[in-house]
């Protein structure tokens, strides 16, 4: 399954943002695949592997996001990346990029749970607190 998020892409100055799911555990606790994105100034899309880590939630109830940049694999605390500056990758700050990826991946998890009629309360409850 893949989900495209042009509205999220525009909000974070991207031309493209797509989540391609390779693995989905029916309990909604595992989601992995690839994220395809293109920055506004880039001529072609990039693709990175991801895994949503829901075993251990942060203080705000968000899962962690593991990203394989090709040359380095990093695990990001989504709340921390949003509140503080994220590490620099390829000479650029990644905070906005990781926030966009996190929103898209969590939205995809909820979308897949809806289609499979599975509850993902471990993710939905913290997101409900944001509204």
JSON list of C-alpha atoms in Angstrom, two decimals:
[
{"chain": "A", "resi": 1, "resn": "UNK", "atom": "CA", "xyz": [0.00, 0.00, 0.00]},
{"chain": "A", "resi": 2, "resn": "UNK", "atom": "CA", "xyz": [1.15, 3.52, -0.61]},
{"chain": "A", "resi": 3, "resn": "UNK", "atom": "CA", "xyz": [-0.22, 6.87, 0.47]},
{"chain": "A", "resi": 4, "resn": "UNK", "atom": "CA", "xyz": [0.65, 10.20, -1.08]},
{"chain": "A", "resi": 5, "resn": "UNK", "atom": "CA", "xyz": [0.49, 13.37, 1.00]},
{"chain": "A", "resi": 6, "resn": "UNK", "atom": "CA", "xyz": [0.65, 16.48, -1.22]},
{"chain": "A", "resi": 7, "resn": "UNK", "atom": "CA", "xyz": [-0.89, 18.68, 1.52]},
{"chain": "A", "resi": 8, "resn": "UNK", "atom": "CA", "xyz": [1.77, 17.66, 4.05]},
{"chain": "A", "resi": 9, "resn": "UNK", "atom": "CA", "xyz": [4.46, 18.03, 1.37]},
{"chain": "A", "resi": 10, "resn": "UNK", "atom": "CA", "xyz": [3.40, 21.61, 0.62]},
{"chain": "A", "resi": 11, "resn": "UNK", "atom": "CA", "xyz": [3.35, 22.51, 4.32]},
{"chain": "A", "resi": 12, "resn": "UNK", "atom": "CA", "xyz": [6.96, 21.36, 4.67]},
{"chain": "A", "resi": 13, "resn": "UNK", "atom": "CA", "xyz": [8.29, 22.78, 1.38]},
{"chain": "A", "resi": 14, "resn": "UNK", "atom": "CA", "xyz": [8.45, 19.44, -0.42]},
{"chain": "A", "resi": 15, "resn": "UNK", "atom": "CA", "xyz": [7.37, 18.66, -3.98]},
{"chain": "A", "resi": 16, "resn": "UNK", "atom": "CA", "xyz": [6.47, 15.08, -3.07]},
{"chain": "A", "resi": 17, "resn": "UNK", "atom": "CA", "xyz": [5.84, 12.95, 0.03]},
{"chain": "A", "resi": 18, "resn": "UNK", "atom": "CA", "xyz": [4.75, 9.34, -0.32]},
{"chain": "A", "resi": 19, "resn": "UNK", "atom": "CA", "xyz": [4.75, 6.48, 2.19]},
{"chain": "A", "resi": 20, "resn": "UNK", "atom": "CA", "xyz": [5.16, 2.98, 0.71]},
{"chain": "A", "resi": 21, "resn": "UNK", "atom": "CA", "xyz": [4.37, 0.23, 3.23]},
{"chain": "A", "resi": 22, "resn": "UNK", "atom": "CA", "xyz": [6.19, -3.10, 3.02]},
{"chain": "A", "resi": 23, "resn": "UNK", "atom": "CA", "xyz": [5.24, -4.64, 6.34]},
{"chain": "A", "resi": 24, "resn": "UNK", "atom": "CA", "xyz": [2.16, -4.22, 8.50]},
{"chain": "A", "resi": 25, "resn": "UNK", "atom": "CA", "xyz": [1.45, -6.19, 11.65]},
{"chain": "A", "resi": 26, "resn": "UNK", "atom": "CA", "xyz": [-2.29, -6.65, 12.16]},
{"chain": "A", "resi": 27, "resn": "UNK", "atom": "CA", "xyz": [-2.11, -5.29, 15.70]},
{"chain": "A", "resi": 28, "resn": "UNK", "atom": "CA", "xyz": [-1.01, -1.97, 14.24]},
{"chain": "A", "resi": 29, "resn": "UNK", "atom": "CA", "xyz": [2.20, -2.04, 16.24]},
{"chain": "A", "resi": 30, "resn": "UNK", "atom": "CA", "xyz": [4.59, -2.47, 13.32]},
{"chain": "A", "resi": 31, "resn": "UNK", "atom": "CA", "xyz": [4.80, -0.46, 10.16]},
{"chain": "A", "resi": 32, "resn": "UNK", "atom": "CA", "xyz": [7.80, -0.39, 7.87]},
{"chain": "A", "resi": 33, "resn": "UNK", "atom": "CA", "xyz": [8.57, 0.52, 4.30]},
{"chain": "A", "resi": 34, "resn": "UNK", "atom": "CA", "xyz": [9.97, 3.43, 2.34]},
{"chain": "A", "resi": 35, "resn": "UNK", "atom": "CA", "xyz": [9.36, 7.15, 2.27]},
{"chain": "A", "resi": 36, "resn": "UNK", "atom": "CA", "xyz": [9.74, 8.85, -1.08]},
{"chain": "A", "resi": 37, "resn": "UNK", "atom": "CA", "xyz": [10.23, 12.60, -0.94]},
{"chain": "A", "resi": 38, "resn": "UNK", "atom": "CA", "xyz": [11.49, 15.45, -3.05]},
{"chain": "A", "resi": 39, "resn": "UNK", "atom": "CA", "xyz": [12.64, 18.80, -1.74]},
{"chain": "A", "resi": 40, "resn": "UNK", "atom": "CA", "xyz": [11.56, 21.91, -3.64]},
{"chain": "A", "resi": 41, "resn": "UNK", "atom": "CA", "xyz": [15.03, 22.57, -5.01]},
{"chain": "A", "resi": 42, "resn": "UNK", "atom": "CA", "xyz": [15.82, 18.92, -5.94]},
{"chain": "A", "resi": 43, "resn": "UNK", "atom": "CA", "xyz": [15.46, 17.56, -9.45]},
{"chain": "A", "resi": 44, "resn": "UNK", "atom": "CA", "xyz": [14.62, 14.01, -8.44]},
{"chain": "A", "resi": 45, "resn": "UNK", "atom": "CA", "xyz": [13.00, 12.11, -5.59]},
{"chain": "A", "resi": 46, "resn": "UNK", "atom": "CA", "xyz": [14.87, 10.38, -2.81]},
{"chain": "A", "resi": 47, "resn": "UNK", "atom": "CA", "xyz": [13.80, 7.22, -1.06]},
{"chain": "A", "resi": 48, "resn": "UNK", "atom": "CA", "xyz": [14.67, 6.15, 2.48]},
{"chain": "A", "resi": 49, "resn": "UNK", "atom": "CA", "xyz": [13.65, 3.10, 4.52]},
{"chain": "A", "resi": 50, "resn": "UNK", "atom": "CA", "xyz": [11.64, 3.62, 7.70]},
{"chain": "A", "resi": 51, "resn": "UNK", "atom": "CA", "xyz": [10.27, 1.66, 10.59]},
{"chain": "A", "resi": 52, "resn": "UNK", "atom": "CA", "xyz": [7.76, 2.98, 13.12]},
{"chain": "A", "resi": 53, "resn": "UNK", "atom": "CA", "xyz": [8.82, 1.80, 16.58]},
{"chain": "A", "resi": 54, "resn": "UNK", "atom": "CA", "xyz": [5.79, 1.62, 18.85]},
{"chain": "A", "resi": 55, "resn": "UNK", "atom": "CA", "xyz": [7.17, -0.68, 21.55]},
{"chain": "A", "resi": 56, "resn": "UNK", "atom": "CA", "xyz": [8.42, 2.26, 23.60]},
{"chain": "A", "resi": 57, "resn": "UNK", "atom": "CA", "xyz": [6.52, 5.55, 23.42]},
{"chain": "A", "resi": 58, "resn": "UNK", "atom": "CA", "xyz": [8.01, 8.89, 24.42]},
{"chain": "A", "resi": 59, "resn": "UNK", "atom": "CA", "xyz": [6.72, 11.09, 27.26]},
{"chain": "A", "resi": 60, "resn": "UNK", "atom": "CA", "xyz": [4.06, 12.59, 24.96]},
{"chain": "A", "resi": 61, "resn": "UNK", "atom": "CA", "xyz": [2.85, 9.17, 23.78]},
{"chain": "A", "resi": 62, "resn": "UNK", "atom": "CA", "xyz": [4.45, 9.31, 20.34]},
{"chain": "A", "resi": 63, "resn": "UNK", "atom": "CA", "xyz": [6.27, 6.33, 18.80]},
{"chain": "A", "resi": 64, "resn": "UNK", "atom": "CA", "xyz": [9.85, 6.60, 17.56]},
{"chain": "A", "resi": 65, "resn": "UNK", "atom": "CA", "xyz": [10.75, 6.67, 13.89]},
{"chain": "A", "resi": 66, "resn": "UNK", "atom": "CA", "xyz": [13.75, 4.77, 12.59]},
{"chain": "A", "resi": 67, "resn": "UNK", "atom": "CA", "xyz": [15.12, 6.11, 9.29]},
{"chain": "A", "resi": 68, "resn": "UNK", "atom": "CA", "xyz": [17.81, 4.53, 7.13]},
{"chain": "A", "resi": 69, "resn": "UNK", "atom": "CA", "xyz": [19.43, 7.41, 5.23]},
{"chain": "A", "resi": 70, "resn": "UNK", "atom": "CA", "xyz": [21.61, 4.99, 3.26]},
{"chain": "A", "resi": 71, "resn": "UNK", "atom": "CA", "xyz": [24.83, 6.00, 5.00]},
{"chain": "A", "resi": 72, "resn": "UNK", "atom": "CA", "xyz": [23.44, 6.07, 8.54]},
{"chain": "A", "resi": 73, "resn": "UNK", "atom": "CA", "xyz": [20.45, 4.65, 10.43]},
{"chain": "A", "resi": 74, "resn": "UNK", "atom": "CA", "xyz": [18.95, 6.93, 13.08]},
{"chain": "A", "resi": 75, "resn": "UNK", "atom": "CA", "xyz": [16.08, 6.60, 15.54]},
{"chain": "A", "resi": 76, "resn": "UNK", "atom": "CA", "xyz": [14.16, 9.81, 16.15]},
{"chain": "A", "resi": 77, "resn": "UNK", "atom": "CA", "xyz": [12.00, 10.72, 19.11]},
{"chain": "A", "resi": 78, "resn": "UNK", "atom": "CA", "xyz": [9.24, 12.53, 17.20]},
{"chain": "A", "resi": 79, "resn": "UNK", "atom": "CA", "xyz": [8.33, 14.88, 20.07]},
{"chain": "A", "resi": 80, "resn": "UNK", "atom": "CA", "xyz": [11.97, 15.81, 20.61]},
{"chain": "A", "resi": 81, "resn": "UNK", "atom": "CA", "xyz": [12.56, 16.50, 16.90]},
{"chain": "A", "resi": 82, "resn": "UNK", "atom": "CA", "xyz": [9.58, 18.82, 16.83]},
{"chain": "A", "resi": 83, "resn": "UNK", "atom": "CA", "xyz": [10.50, 20.65, 20.05]},
{"chain": "A", "resi": 84, "resn": "UNK", "atom": "CA", "xyz": [14.28, 20.81, 19.53]},
{"chain": "A", "resi": 85, "resn": "UNK", "atom": "CA", "xyz": [16.60, 20.95, 16.58]},
{"chain": "A", "resi": 86, "resn": "UNK", "atom": "CA", "xyz": [17.10, 17.53, 14.98]},
{"chain": "A", "resi": 87, "resn": "UNK", "atom": "CA", "xyz": [20.52, 16.33, 13.88]},
{"chain": "A", "resi": 88, "resn": "UNK", "atom": "CA", "xyz": [22.08, 17.56, 10.65]},
{"chain": "A", "resi": 89, "resn": "UNK", "atom": "CA", "xyz": [22.05, 15.13, 7.70]},
{"chain": "A", "resi": 90, "resn": "UNK", "atom": "CA", "xyz": [23.83, 15.95, 4.42]},
{"chain": "A", "resi": 91, "resn": "UNK", "atom": "CA", "xyz": [24.72, 19.38, 5.80]},
{"chain": "A", "resi": 92, "resn": "UNK", "atom": "CA", "xyz": [21.07, 20.33, 6.42]},
{"chain": "A", "resi": 93, "resn": "UNK", "atom": "CA", "xyz": [18.85, 20.43, 9.49]},
{"chain": "A", "resi": 94, "resn": "UNK", "atom": "CA", "xyz": [16.36, 17.59, 9.40]},
{"chain": "A", "resi": 95, "resn": "UNK", "atom": "CA", "xyz": [13.79, 18.78, 11.97]},
{"chain": "A", "resi": 96, "resn": "UNK", "atom": "CA", "xyz": [11.09, 19.77, 9.45]},
{"chain": "A", "resi": 97, "resn": "UNK", "atom": "CA", "xyz": [11.76, 16.73, 7.28]},
{"chain": "A", "resi": 98, "resn": "UNK", "atom": "CA", "xyz": [11.45, 14.32, 10.20]},
{"chain": "A", "resi": 99, "resn": "UNK", "atom": "CA", "xyz": [8.28, 16.06, 11.39]},
{"chain": "A", "resi": 100, "resn": "UNK", "atom": "CA", "xyz": [6.75, 15.67, 7.91]},
{"chain": "A", "resi": 101, "resn": "UNK", "atom": "CA", "xyz": [7.80, 11.99, 7.78]},
{"chain": "A", "resi": 102, "resn": "UNK", "atom": "CA", "xyz": [6.38, 11.36, 11.26]},
{"chain": "A", "resi": 103, "resn": "UNK", "atom": "CA", "xyz": [3.01, 12.92, 10.41]},
{"chain": "A", "resi": 104, "resn": "UNK", "atom": "CA", "xyz": [2.77, 10.96, 7.14]},
{"chain": "A", "resi": 105, "resn": "UNK", "atom": "CA", "xyz": [3.78, 7.62, 8.69]},
{"chain": "A", "resi": 106, "resn": "UNK", "atom": "CA", "xyz": [1.41, 7.96, 11.67]},
{"chain": "A", "resi": 107, "resn": "UNK", "atom": "CA", "xyz": [-1.41, 8.99, 9.32]},
{"chain": "A", "resi": 108, "resn": "UNK", "atom": "CA", "xyz": [-0.68, 5.93, 7.16]},
{"chain": "A", "resi": 109, "resn": "UNK", "atom": "CA", "xyz": [-0.81, 3.69, 10.25]},
{"chain": "A", "resi": 110, "resn": "UNK", "atom": "CA", "xyz": [-4.25, 5.07, 11.17]},
{"chain": "A", "resi": 111, "resn": "UNK", "atom": "CA", "xyz": [-5.41, 4.72, 7.56]},
{"chain": "A", "resi": 112, "resn": "UNK", "atom": "CA", "xyz": [-4.33, 1.07, 7.39]},
{"chain": "A", "resi": 113, "resn": "UNK", "atom": "CA", "xyz": [-5.95, 0.32, 10.74]},
{"chain": "A", "resi": 114, "resn": "UNK", "atom": "CA", "xyz": [-9.19, 1.85, 9.49]},
{"chain": "A", "resi": 115, "resn": "UNK", "atom": "CA", "xyz": [-9.13, -0.29, 6.34]},
{"chain": "A", "resi": 116, "resn": "UNK", "atom": "CA", "xyz": [-8.37, -3.38, 8.43]},
{"chain": "A", "resi": 117, "resn": "UNK", "atom": "CA", "xyz": [-10.76, -2.30, 11.21]},
{"chain": "A", "resi": 118, "resn": "UNK", "atom": "CA", "xyz": [-7.97, -2.60, 13.79]},
{"chain": "A", "resi": 119, "resn": "UNK", "atom": "CA", "xyz": [-7.58, -0.33, 16.77]},
{"chain": "A", "resi": 120, "resn": "UNK", "atom": "CA", "xyz": [-4.33, 1.58, 17.13]},
{"chain": "A", "resi": 121, "resn": "UNK", "atom": "CA", "xyz": [-5.08, 3.20, 20.47]},
{"chain": "A", "resi": 122, "resn": "UNK", "atom": "CA", "xyz": [-1.38, 3.37, 21.27]},
{"chain": "A", "resi": 123, "resn": "UNK", "atom": "CA", "xyz": [-1.09, 5.99, 18.49]},
{"chain": "A", "resi": 124, "resn": "UNK", "atom": "CA", "xyz": [-4.58, 7.51, 18.28]},
{"chain": "A", "resi": 125, "resn": "UNK", "atom": "CA", "xyz": [-4.80, 8.64, 21.90]},
{"chain": "A", "resi": 126, "resn": "UNK", "atom": "CA", "xyz": [-1.76, 10.95, 21.80]},
{"chain": "A", "resi": 127, "resn": "UNK", "atom": "CA", "xyz": [-2.85, 12.37, 18.46]},
{"chain": "A", "resi": 128, "resn": "UNK", "atom": "CA", "xyz": [-6.27, 13.17, 19.88]},
{"chain": "A", "resi": 129, "resn": "UNK", "atom": "CA", "xyz": [-4.58, 15.33, 22.50]},
{"chain": "A", "resi": 130, "resn": "UNK", "atom": "CA", "xyz": [-3.14, 17.54, 19.76]},
{"chain": "A", "resi": 131, "resn": "UNK", "atom": "CA", "xyz": [-6.49, 18.87, 18.56]}
]
